[in-house]
Coordinates of C-alpha atoms and ligand atoms in Angstrom, one line a residue:
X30 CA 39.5 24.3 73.6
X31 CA 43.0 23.0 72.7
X32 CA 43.9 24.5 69.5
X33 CA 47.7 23.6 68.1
X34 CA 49.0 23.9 64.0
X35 CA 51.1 22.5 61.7
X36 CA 53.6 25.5 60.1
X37 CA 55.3 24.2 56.8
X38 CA 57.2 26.4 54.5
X39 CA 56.4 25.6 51.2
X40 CA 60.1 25.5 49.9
X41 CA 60.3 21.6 49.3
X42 CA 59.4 18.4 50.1
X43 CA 58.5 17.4 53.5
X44 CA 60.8 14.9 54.8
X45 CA 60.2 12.0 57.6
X46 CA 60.8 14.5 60.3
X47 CA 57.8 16.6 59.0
X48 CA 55.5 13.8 58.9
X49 CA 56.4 13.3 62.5
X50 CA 55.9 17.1 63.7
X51 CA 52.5 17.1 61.8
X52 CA 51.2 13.4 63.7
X53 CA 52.7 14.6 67.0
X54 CA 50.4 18.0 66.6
X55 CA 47.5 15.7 65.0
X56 CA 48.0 13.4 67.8
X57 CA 47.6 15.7 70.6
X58 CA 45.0 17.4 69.4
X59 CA 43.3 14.1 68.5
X60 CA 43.5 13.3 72.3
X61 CA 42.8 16.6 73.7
X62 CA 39.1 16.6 71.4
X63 CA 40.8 20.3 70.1
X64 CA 41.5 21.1 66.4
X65 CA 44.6 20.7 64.2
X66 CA 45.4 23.6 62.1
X67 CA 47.3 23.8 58.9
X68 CA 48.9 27.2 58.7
X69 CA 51.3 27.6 54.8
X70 CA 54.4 29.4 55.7
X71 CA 55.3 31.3 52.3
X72 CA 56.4 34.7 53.2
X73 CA 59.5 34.1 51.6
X74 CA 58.2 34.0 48.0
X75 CA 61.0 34.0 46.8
X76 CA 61.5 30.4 47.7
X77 CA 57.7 29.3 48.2
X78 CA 56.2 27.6 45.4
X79 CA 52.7 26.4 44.3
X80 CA 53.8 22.8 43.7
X81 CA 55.4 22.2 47.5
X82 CA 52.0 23.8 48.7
X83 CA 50.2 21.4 47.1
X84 CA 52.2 18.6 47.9
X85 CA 52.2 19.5 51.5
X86 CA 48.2 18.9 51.4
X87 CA 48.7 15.6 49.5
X88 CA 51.6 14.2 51.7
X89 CA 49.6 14.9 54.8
X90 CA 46.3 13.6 53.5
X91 CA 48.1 10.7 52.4
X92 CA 49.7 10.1 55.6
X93 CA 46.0 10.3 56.8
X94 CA 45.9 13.2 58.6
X95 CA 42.9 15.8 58.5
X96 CA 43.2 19.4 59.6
X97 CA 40.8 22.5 59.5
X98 CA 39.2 24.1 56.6
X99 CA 40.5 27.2 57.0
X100 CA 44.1 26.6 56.1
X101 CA 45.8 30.1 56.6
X102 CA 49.0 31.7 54.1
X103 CA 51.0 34.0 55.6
X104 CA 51.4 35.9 52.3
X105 CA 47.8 37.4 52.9
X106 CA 48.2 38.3 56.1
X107 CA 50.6 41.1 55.4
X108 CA 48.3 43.9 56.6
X109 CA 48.1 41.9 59.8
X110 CA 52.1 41.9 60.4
X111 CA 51.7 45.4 59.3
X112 CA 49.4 46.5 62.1
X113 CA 52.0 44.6 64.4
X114 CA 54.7 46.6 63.2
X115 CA 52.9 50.1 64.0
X116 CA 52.4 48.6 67.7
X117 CA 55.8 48.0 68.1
X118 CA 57.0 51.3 65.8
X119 CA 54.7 53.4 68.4
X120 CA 56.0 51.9 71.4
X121 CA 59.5 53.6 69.7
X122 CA 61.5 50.1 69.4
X123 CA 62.4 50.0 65.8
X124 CA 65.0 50.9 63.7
X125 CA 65.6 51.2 59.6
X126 CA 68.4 48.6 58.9
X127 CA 70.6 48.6 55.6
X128 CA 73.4 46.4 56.7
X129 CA 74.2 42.9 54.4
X130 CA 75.4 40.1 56.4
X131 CA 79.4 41.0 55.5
X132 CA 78.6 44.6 56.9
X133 CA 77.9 42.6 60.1
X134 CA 80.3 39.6 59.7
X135 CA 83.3 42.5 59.2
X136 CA 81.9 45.1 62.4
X137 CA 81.8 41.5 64.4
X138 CA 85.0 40.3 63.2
X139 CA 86.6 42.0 66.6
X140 CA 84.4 41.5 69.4
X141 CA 85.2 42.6 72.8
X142 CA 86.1 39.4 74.5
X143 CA 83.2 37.3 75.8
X144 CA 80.5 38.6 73.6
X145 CA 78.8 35.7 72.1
X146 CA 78.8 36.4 68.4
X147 CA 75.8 34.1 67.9
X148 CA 73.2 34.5 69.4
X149 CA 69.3 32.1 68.4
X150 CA 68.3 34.5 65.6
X151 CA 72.1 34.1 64.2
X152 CA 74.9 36.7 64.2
X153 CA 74.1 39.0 67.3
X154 CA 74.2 42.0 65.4
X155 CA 76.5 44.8 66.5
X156 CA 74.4 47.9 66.3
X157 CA 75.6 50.0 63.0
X158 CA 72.2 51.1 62.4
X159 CA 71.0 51.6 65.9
X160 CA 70.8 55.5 65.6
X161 CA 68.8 55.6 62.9
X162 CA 65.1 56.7 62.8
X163 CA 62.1 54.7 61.7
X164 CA 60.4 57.3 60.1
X165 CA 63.5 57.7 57.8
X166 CA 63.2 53.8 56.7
X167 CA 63.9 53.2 52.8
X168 CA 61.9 51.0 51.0
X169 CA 64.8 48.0 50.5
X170 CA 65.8 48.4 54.7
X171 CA 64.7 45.5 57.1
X172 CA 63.9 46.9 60.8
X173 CA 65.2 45.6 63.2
X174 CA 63.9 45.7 67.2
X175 CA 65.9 47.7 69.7
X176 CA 66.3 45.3 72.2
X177 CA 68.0 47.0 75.0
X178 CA 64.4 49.6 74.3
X179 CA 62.5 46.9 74.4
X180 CA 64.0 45.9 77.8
X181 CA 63.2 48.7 79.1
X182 CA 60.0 48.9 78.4
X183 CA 59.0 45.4 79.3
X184 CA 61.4 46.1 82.7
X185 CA 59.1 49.0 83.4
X186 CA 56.3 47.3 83.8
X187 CA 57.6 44.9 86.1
X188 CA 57.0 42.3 83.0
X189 CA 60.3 41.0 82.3
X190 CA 61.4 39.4 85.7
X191 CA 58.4 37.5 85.7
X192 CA 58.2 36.3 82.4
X193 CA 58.3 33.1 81.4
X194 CA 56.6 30.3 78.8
X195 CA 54.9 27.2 79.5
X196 CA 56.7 24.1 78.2
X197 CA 54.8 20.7 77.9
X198 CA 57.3 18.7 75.9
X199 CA 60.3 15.9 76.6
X200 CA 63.1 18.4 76.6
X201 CA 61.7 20.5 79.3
X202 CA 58.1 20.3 81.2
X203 CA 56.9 23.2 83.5
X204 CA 57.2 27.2 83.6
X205 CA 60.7 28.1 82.0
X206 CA 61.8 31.6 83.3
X207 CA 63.2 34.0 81.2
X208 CA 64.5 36.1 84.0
X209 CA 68.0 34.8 83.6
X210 CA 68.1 35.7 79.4
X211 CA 70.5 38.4 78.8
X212 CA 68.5 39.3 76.1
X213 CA 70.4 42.7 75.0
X214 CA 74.3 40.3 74.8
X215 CA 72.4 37.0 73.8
X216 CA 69.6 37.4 71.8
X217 CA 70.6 40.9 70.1
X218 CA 69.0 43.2 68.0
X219 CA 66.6 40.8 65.6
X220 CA 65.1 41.3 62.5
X221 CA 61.5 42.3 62.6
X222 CA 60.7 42.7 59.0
X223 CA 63.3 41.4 56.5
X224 CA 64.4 43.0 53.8
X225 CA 61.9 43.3 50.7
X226 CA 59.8 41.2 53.0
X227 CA 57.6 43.0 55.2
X228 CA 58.2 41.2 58.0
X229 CA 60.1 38.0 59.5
X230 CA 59.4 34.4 60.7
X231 CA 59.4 35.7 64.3
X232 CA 56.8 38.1 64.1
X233 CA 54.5 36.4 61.7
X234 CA 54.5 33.1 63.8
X235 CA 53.5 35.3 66.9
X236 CA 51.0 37.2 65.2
X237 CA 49.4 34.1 63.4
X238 CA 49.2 32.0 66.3
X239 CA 47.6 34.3 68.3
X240 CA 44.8 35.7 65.2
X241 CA 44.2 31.3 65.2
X242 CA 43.1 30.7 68.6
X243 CA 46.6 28.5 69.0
X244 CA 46.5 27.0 72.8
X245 CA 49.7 25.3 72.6
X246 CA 52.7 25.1 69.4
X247 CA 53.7 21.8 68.6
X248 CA 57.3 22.5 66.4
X249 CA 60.6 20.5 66.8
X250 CA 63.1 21.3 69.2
X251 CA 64.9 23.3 66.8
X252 CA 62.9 26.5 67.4
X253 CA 63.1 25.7 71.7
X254 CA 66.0 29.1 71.2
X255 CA 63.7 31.1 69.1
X256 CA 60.6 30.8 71.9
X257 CA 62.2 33.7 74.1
X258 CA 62.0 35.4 71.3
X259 CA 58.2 34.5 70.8
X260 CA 57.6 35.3 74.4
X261 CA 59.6 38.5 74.1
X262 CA 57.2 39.4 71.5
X263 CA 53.6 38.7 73.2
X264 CA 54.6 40.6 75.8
X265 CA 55.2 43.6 73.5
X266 CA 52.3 43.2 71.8
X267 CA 50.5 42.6 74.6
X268 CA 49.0 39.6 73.9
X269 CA 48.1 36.0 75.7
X270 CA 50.8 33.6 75.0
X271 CA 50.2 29.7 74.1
X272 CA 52.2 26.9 75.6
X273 CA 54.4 25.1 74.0
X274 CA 55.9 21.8 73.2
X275 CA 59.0 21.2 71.4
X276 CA 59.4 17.2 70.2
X277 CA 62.6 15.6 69.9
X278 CA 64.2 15.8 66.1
X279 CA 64.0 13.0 63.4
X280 CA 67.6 12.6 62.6
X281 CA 69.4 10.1 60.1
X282 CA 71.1 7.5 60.0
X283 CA 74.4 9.8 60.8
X284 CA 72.6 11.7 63.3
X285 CA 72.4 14.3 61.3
X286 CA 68.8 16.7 61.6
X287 CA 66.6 15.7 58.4
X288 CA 66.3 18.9 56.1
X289 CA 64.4 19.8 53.1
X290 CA 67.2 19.2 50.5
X291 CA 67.0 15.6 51.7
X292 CA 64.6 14.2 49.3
X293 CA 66.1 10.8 49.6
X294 CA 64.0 10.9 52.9
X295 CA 60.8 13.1 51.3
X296 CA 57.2 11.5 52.2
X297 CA 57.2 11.6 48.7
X298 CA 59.9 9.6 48.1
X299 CA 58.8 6.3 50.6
X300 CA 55.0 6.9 48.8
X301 CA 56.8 6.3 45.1
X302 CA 58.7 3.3 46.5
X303 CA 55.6 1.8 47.5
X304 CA 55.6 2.3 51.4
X305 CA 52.3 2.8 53.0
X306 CA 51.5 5.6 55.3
X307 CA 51.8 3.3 58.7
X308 CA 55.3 2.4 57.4
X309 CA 56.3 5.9 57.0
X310 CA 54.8 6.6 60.3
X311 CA 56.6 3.8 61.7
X312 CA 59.6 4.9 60.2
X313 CA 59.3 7.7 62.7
X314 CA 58.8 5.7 65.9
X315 CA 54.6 6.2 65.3
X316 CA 53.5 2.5 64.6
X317 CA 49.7 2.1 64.4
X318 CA 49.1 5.6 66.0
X319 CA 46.4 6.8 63.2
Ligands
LIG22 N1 57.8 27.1 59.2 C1 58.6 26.6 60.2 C2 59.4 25.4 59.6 O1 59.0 24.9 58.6 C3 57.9 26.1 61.5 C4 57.5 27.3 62.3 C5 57.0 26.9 63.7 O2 56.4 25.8 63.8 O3 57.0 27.8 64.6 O4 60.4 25.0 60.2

């Protein structure tokens, strides 16, 4: 059965382009006779808030979308990112990491000629804690993956040269190989488990996905860099990947991507000034779709 989600962070309003990421993901699953998840993204409670989760429910009832019962939160799945953590630990491709963004931004500030310094997870990072020993990890340390390890392993099992993820979306539709990512000078040593946080968007995306049954992740085309990274990690964790499809972005009227500090254009905002939920859907190119 097709299975796909809708991943907010509760951090803010959601804007126009949310409300178009949720009706694609509604949509195809609407068409495919599957279900439509609603999966609450708060791991970083430092920004979530009880007040954007439950305006995420109202927005999108409003709208006139309907989802699944079982509405997961990432902040009670930590034992589960946990238990993800030890697969990978065991497998011997993480690292303790102390280093603040200026430790980084100063050991990158002379890179060898024709390193990329940015890589889809940000600032590739330079390796200043590569030696280091997970079982020596403090409690305030992120880990980080050790992705030339990781390589390696994958490499040894014949896995990397074949890998590749299934994309069903506008940008790109077919198999796309991975076989050509450099992943130790393009991707870089990413964060696992942030700081004070037990574990990252990367890793809790993969592992929630797969615990829900997830067939095929419907996001915008902003996170089409970060699916390597997804792949990357089903393979380590040996697990089935989904498919994917990346839809094209809501920008506005400068062209600009729609973010969450843009509450002029907050579902919120066109319900107060009286819109209905078919104009805010046509807003979004979606007239009469619902
Ligand atoms: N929580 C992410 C966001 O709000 C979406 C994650 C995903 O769909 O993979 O942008």
């Amino acid at each position: 059965m097709y299975v796909t989600r809708f991943a907010p962070s509760p951090t803010g309003p959601l804007h126009l382009g949310h409300a178009y990421s949720a009706a694609i993901g509604f949509l195809r699953a609407r068409k495919k006779a599957g279900q439509f998840l609603l999966r609450i993204e708060d791991i970083d409670q430092s920004r979530s808030r009880d007040h954007w989760e439950n305006q995420i429910y109202d927005d999108l009832s409003w709208i006139g979308l309907t989802w699944q019962p079982n509405v997961m939160r990432q902040s009670e799945r930590m034992p589960e990112y946990q238990k993800a953590i030890r697969k990978l630990g065991k497998l011997g491709l993480l690292y303790p990491c102390s280093c603040t963004r200026g430790d980084i931004k100063q050991a990158l500030a002379a890179p060898q000629e024709g390193t990329p310094k940015n890589g889809p997870d940000g600032l590739i990072y330079p390796g200043i804690c590569r030696h280091r020993s997970i079982s020596d990890a403090r409690s305030n340390d992120a880990i980080r993956l050790n992705i030339k390890q990781a390589v390696q392993y994958l490499d040894k099992g014949k896995i990397l040269k074949n890998l590749a993820f299934s994309e069903n979306g506008p940008i790109y539709d077919g198999s796309y190989s991975l076989a050509d990512i450099e992943f130790t000078t393009q991707v870089g040593d990413f964060v696992i488990a942030r700081r004070d946080m037990g574990t990252s968007y990367h890793l809790s995306v993969v592992v929630d996905d797969h615990a829900s049954g997830v067939t095929e992740v419907v996001r915008g085309a902003d996170l089409w860099e970060a699916t390597p990274i997804h792949r990357l990690l089903y393979a380590l964790l040996d697990m089935p990947a989904p498919a994917w499809h990346h839809h094209d972005l809501i920008r506005d009227t400068d062209g600009k991507r729609l973010a969450k500090r843009d509450d002029a254009r907050s579902i919120k905002s066109f319900r107060d000034a009286g819109d209905t939920p078919e104009q805010v859907l046509a807003h979004v190119g979606l007239d009469g779709v619902l």
